[in-house]
């Protein structure tokens, strides 16, 4: 059986292909889960304007934990037109809905 990546959609965590949410982003359970997690996909609820009266959902981003100098730091990635873009998110305490939405908007606009 193939391993699936956990996802965050509607500000709720769906671990490893689960169909029911296990916790909300920003809750104590969320930060407990982040201690053992290494990656997840973030689907923002934000919309981006593509023309007068037209919007679309922003593209999802991959968020990964990487070891940097004796500590773990989270980075967000998005591939667009064959180019991989990387953006610093912060430490585990910085993984809030507001910060993830900010990073998703930045990575969506960069192409």
mmCIF file with all atom_site columns, N, CA and C in Angstrom, residues 4-25 30 33 39-41 43 45:
data_model
loop_
_atom_site.group_PDB
_atom_site.id
_atom_site.type_symbol
_atom_site.label_atom_id
_atom_site.label_alt_id
_atom_site.label_comp_id
_atom_site.label_asym_id
_atom_site.label_entity_id
_atom_site.label_seq_id
_atom_site.pdbx_PDB_ins_code
_atom_site.Cartn_x
_atom_site.Cartn_y
_atom_site.Cartn_z
_atom_site.occupancy
_atom_site.B_iso_or_equiv
_atom_site.pdbx_formal_charge
_atom_site.auth_seq_id
_atom_site.auth_comp_id
_atom_site.auth_asym_id
_atom_site.auth_atom_id
_atom_site.pdbx_PDB_model_num
ATOM 1  N N  . UNK A 1 4  ? 0.551   7.843  1.848  1.00 0.00 ? 4  UNK A N  1
ATOM 2  C CA . UNK A 1 4  ? -0.032  9.107  1.413  1.00 0.00 ? 4  UNK A CA 1
ATOM 3  C C  . UNK A 1 4  ? 0.440   10.229 2.321  1.00 0.00 ? 4  UNK A C  1
ATOM 4  N N  . UNK A 1 5  ? 0.530   11.417 1.755  1.00 0.00 ? 5  UNK A N  1
ATOM 5  C CA . UNK A 1 5  ? 0.976   12.581 2.498  1.00 0.00 ? 5  UNK A CA 1
ATOM 6  C C  . UNK A 1 5  ? -0.193  13.174 3.274  1.00 0.00 ? 5  UNK A C  1
ATOM 7  N N  . UNK A 1 6  ? 0.002   13.514 4.539  1.00 0.00 ? 6  UNK A N  1
ATOM 8  C CA . UNK A 1 6  ? -1.065  14.182 5.290  1.00 0.00 ? 6  UNK A CA 1
ATOM 9  C C  . UNK A 1 6  ? -1.408  15.511 4.633  1.00 0.00 ? 6  UNK A C  1
ATOM 10 N N  . UNK A 1 7  ? -2.653  15.944 4.790  1.00 0.00 ? 7  UNK A N  1
ATOM 11 C CA . UNK A 1 7  ? -3.041  17.227 4.197  1.00 0.00 ? 7  UNK A CA 1
ATOM 12 C C  . UNK A 1 7  ? -3.805  18.062 5.207  1.00 0.00 ? 7  UNK A C  1
ATOM 13 N N  . UNK A 1 8  ? -3.720  19.367 4.999  1.00 0.00 ? 8  UNK A N  1
ATOM 14 C CA . UNK A 1 8  ? -4.473  20.330 5.788  1.00 0.00 ? 8  UNK A CA 1
ATOM 15 C C  . UNK A 1 8  ? -5.403  21.044 4.830  1.00 0.00 ? 8  UNK A C  1
ATOM 16 N N  . UNK A 1 9  ? -6.681  20.897 5.047  1.00 0.00 ? 9  UNK A N  1
ATOM 17 C CA . UNK A 1 9  ? -7.685  21.511 4.183  1.00 0.00 ? 9  UNK A CA 1
ATOM 18 C C  . UNK A 1 9  ? -8.816  22.027 5.062  1.00 0.00 ? 9  UNK A C  1
ATOM 19 N N  . UNK A 1 10 ? -9.260  23.244 4.808  1.00 0.00 ? 10 UNK A N  1
ATOM 20 C CA . UNK A 1 10 ? -10.298 23.831 5.641  1.00 0.00 ? 10 UNK A CA 1
ATOM 21 C C  . UNK A 1 10 ? -9.829  24.009 7.076  1.00 0.00 ? 10 UNK A C  1
ATOM 22 N N  . UNK A 1 11 ? -8.523  24.248 7.243  1.00 0.00 ? 11 UNK A N  1
ATOM 23 C CA . UNK A 1 11 ? -7.889  24.433 8.556  1.00 0.00 ? 11 UNK A CA 1
ATOM 24 C C  . UNK A 1 11 ? -8.017  23.209 9.461  1.00 0.00 ? 11 UNK A C  1
ATOM 25 N N  . UNK A 1 12 ? -8.170  22.033 8.847  1.00 0.00 ? 12 UNK A N  1
ATOM 26 C CA . UNK A 1 12 ? -8.243  20.778 9.588  1.00 0.00 ? 12 UNK A CA 1
ATOM 27 C C  . UNK A 1 12 ? -7.214  19.810 9.033  1.00 0.00 ? 12 UNK A C  1
ATOM 28 N N  . UNK A 1 13 ? -6.636  19.017 9.914  1.00 0.00 ? 13 UNK A N  1
ATOM 29 C CA . UNK A 1 13 ? -5.620  18.040 9.538  1.00 0.00 ? 13 UNK A CA 1
ATOM 30 C C  . UNK A 1 13 ? -6.259  16.705 9.197  1.00 0.00 ? 13 UNK A C  1
ATOM 31 N N  . UNK A 1 14 ? -5.893  16.165 8.035  1.00 0.00 ? 14 UNK A N  1
ATOM 32 C CA . UNK A 1 14 ? -6.316  14.830 7.603  1.00 0.00 ? 14 UNK A CA 1
ATOM 33 C C  . UNK A 1 14 ? -5.048  13.986 7.457  1.00 0.00 ? 14 UNK A C  1
ATOM 34 N N  . UNK A 1 15 ? -4.677  13.230 8.491  1.00 0.00 ? 15 UNK A N  1
ATOM 35 C CA . UNK A 1 15 ? -3.405  12.504 8.436  1.00 0.00 ? 15 UNK A CA 1
ATOM 36 C C  . UNK A 1 15 ? -3.448  11.268 7.555  1.00 0.00 ? 15 UNK A C  1
ATOM 37 N N  . UNK A 1 16 ? -2.422  11.125 6.730  1.00 0.00 ? 16 UNK A N  1
ATOM 38 C CA . UNK A 1 16 ? -2.185  9.916  5.925  1.00 0.00 ? 16 UNK A CA 1
ATOM 39 C C  . UNK A 1 16 ? -3.416  9.357  5.221  1.00 0.00 ? 16 UNK A C  1
ATOM 40 N N  . UNK A 1 17 ? -4.110  10.174 4.472  1.00 0.00 ? 17 UNK A N  1
ATOM 41 C CA . UNK A 1 17 ? -5.233  9.719  3.670  1.00 0.00 ? 17 UNK A CA 1
ATOM 42 C C  . UNK A 1 17 ? -6.530  9.501  4.423  1.00 0.00 ? 17 UNK A C  1
ATOM 43 N N  . UNK A 1 18 ? -6.616  9.947  5.655  1.00 0.00 ? 18 UNK A N  1
ATOM 44 C CA . UNK A 1 18 ? -7.849  9.783  6.433  1.00 0.00 ? 18 UNK A CA 1
ATOM 45 C C  . UNK A 1 18 ? -8.967  10.635 5.829  1.00 0.00 ? 18 UNK A C  1
ATOM 46 N N  . UNK A 1 19 ? -10.194 10.171 5.971  1.00 0.00 ? 19 UNK A N  1
ATOM 47 C CA . UNK A 1 19 ? -11.339 10.919 5.446  1.00 0.00 ? 19 UNK A CA 1
ATOM 48 C C  . UNK A 1 19 ? -11.980 11.805 6.500  1.00 0.00 ? 19 UNK A C  1
ATOM 49 N N  . UNK A 1 20 ? -11.593 11.614 7.757  1.00 0.00 ? 20 UNK A N  1
ATOM 50 C CA . UNK A 1 20 ? -12.101 12.473 8.823  1.00 0.00 ? 20 UNK A CA 1
ATOM 51 C C  . UNK A 1 20 ? -10.937 13.245 9.438  1.00 0.00 ? 20 UNK A C  1
ATOM 52 N N  . UNK A 1 21 ? -11.217 14.477 9.813  1.00 0.00 ? 21 UNK A N  1
ATOM 53 C CA . UNK A 1 21 ? -10.177 15.338 10.373 1.00 0.00 ? 21 UNK A CA 1
ATOM 54 C C  . UNK A 1 21 ? -9.812  14.891 11.775 1.00 0.00 ? 21 UNK A C  1
ATOM 55 N N  . UNK A 1 22 ? -8.534  15.045 12.108 1.00 0.00 ? 22 UNK A N  1
ATOM 56 C CA . UNK A 1 22 ? -8.093  14.654 13.449 1.00 0.00 ? 22 UNK A CA 1
ATOM 57 C C  . UNK A 1 22 ? -7.961  15.847 14.391 1.00 0.00 ? 22 UNK A C  1
ATOM 58 N N  . UNK A 1 23 ? -7.686  17.042 13.851 1.00 0.00 ? 23 UNK A N  1
ATOM 59 C CA . UNK A 1 23 ? -7.582  18.229 14.706 1.00 0.00 ? 23 UNK A CA 1
ATOM 60 C C  . UNK A 1 23 ? -7.588  19.492 13.843 1.00 0.00 ? 23 UNK A C  1
ATOM 61 N N  . UNK A 1 24 ? -7.687  20.629 14.507 1.00 0.00 ? 24 UNK A N  1
ATOM 62 C CA . UNK A 1 24 ? -7.645  21.927 13.834 1.00 0.00 ? 24 UNK A CA 1
ATOM 63 C C  . UNK A 1 24 ? -6.240  22.506 13.904 1.00 0.00 ? 24 UNK A C  1
ATOM 64 N N  . UNK A 1 25 ? -5.872  23.265 12.879 1.00 0.00 ? 25 UNK A N  1
ATOM 65 C CA . UNK A 1 25 ? -4.583  23.944 12.869 1.00 0.00 ? 25 UNK A CA 1
ATOM 66 C C  . UNK A 1 25 ? -4.567  24.962 14.011 1.00 0.00 ? 25 UNK A C  1
ATOM 67 N N  . UNK A 1 30 ? -2.603  19.778 17.168 1.00 0.00 ? 30 UNK A N  1
ATOM 68 C CA . UNK A 1 30 ? -1.861  20.155 15.962 1.00 0.00 ? 30 UNK A CA 1
ATOM 69 C C  . UNK A 1 30 ? -0.362  20.238 16.270 1.00 0.00 ? 30 UNK A C  1
ATOM 70 N N  . UNK A 1 33 ? 1.120   16.873 16.957 1.00 0.00 ? 33 UNK A N  1
ATOM 71 C CA . UNK A 1 33 ? 1.320   16.127 15.712 1.00 0.00 ? 33 UNK A CA 1
ATOM 72 C C  . UNK A 1 33 ? 2.555   16.627 14.964 1.00 0.00 ? 33 UNK A C  1
ATOM 73 N N  . UNK A 1 39 ? 6.321   16.224 6.865  1.00 0.00 ? 39 UNK A N  1
ATOM 74 C CA . UNK A 1 39 ? 5.797   16.897 5.680  1.00 0.00 ? 39 UNK A CA 1
ATOM 75 C C  . UNK A 1 39 ? 4.274   16.856 5.675  1.00 0.00 ? 39 UNK A C  1
ATOM 76 N N  . UNK A 1 40 ? 3.664   17.819 4.971  1.00 0.00 ? 40 UNK A N  1
ATOM 77 C CA . UNK A 1 40 ? 2.219   17.801 4.735  1.00 0.00 ? 40 UNK A CA 1
ATOM 78 C C  . UNK A 1 40 ? 1.903   18.753 3.588  1.00 0.00 ? 40 UNK A C  1
ATOM 79 N N  . UNK A 1 41 ? 0.726   18.591 2.994  1.00 0.00 ? 41 UNK A N  1
ATOM 80 C CA . UNK A 1 41 ? 0.240   19.481 1.936  1.00 0.00 ? 41 UNK A CA 1
ATOM 81 C C  . UNK A 1 41 ? -0.754  20.440 2.564  1.00 0.00 ? 41 UNK A C  1
ATOM 82 N N  . UNK A 1 43 ? -3.711  23.155 1.753  1.00 0.00 ? 43 UNK A N  1
ATOM 83 C CA . UNK A 1 43 ? -4.682  23.685 0.803  1.00 0.00 ? 43 UNK A CA 1
ATOM 84 C C  . UNK A 1 43 ? -5.354  24.884 1.455  1.00 0.00 ? 43 UNK A C  1
ATOM 85 N N  . UNK A 1 45 ? -7.803  28.222 1.912  1.00 0.00 ? 45 UNK A N  1
ATOM 86 C CA . UNK A 1 45 ? -9.166  28.589 1.526  1.00 0.00 ? 45 UNK A CA 1
ATOM 87 C C  . UNK A 1 45 ? -9.192  29.901 0.740  1.00 0.00 ? 45 UNK A C  1
#
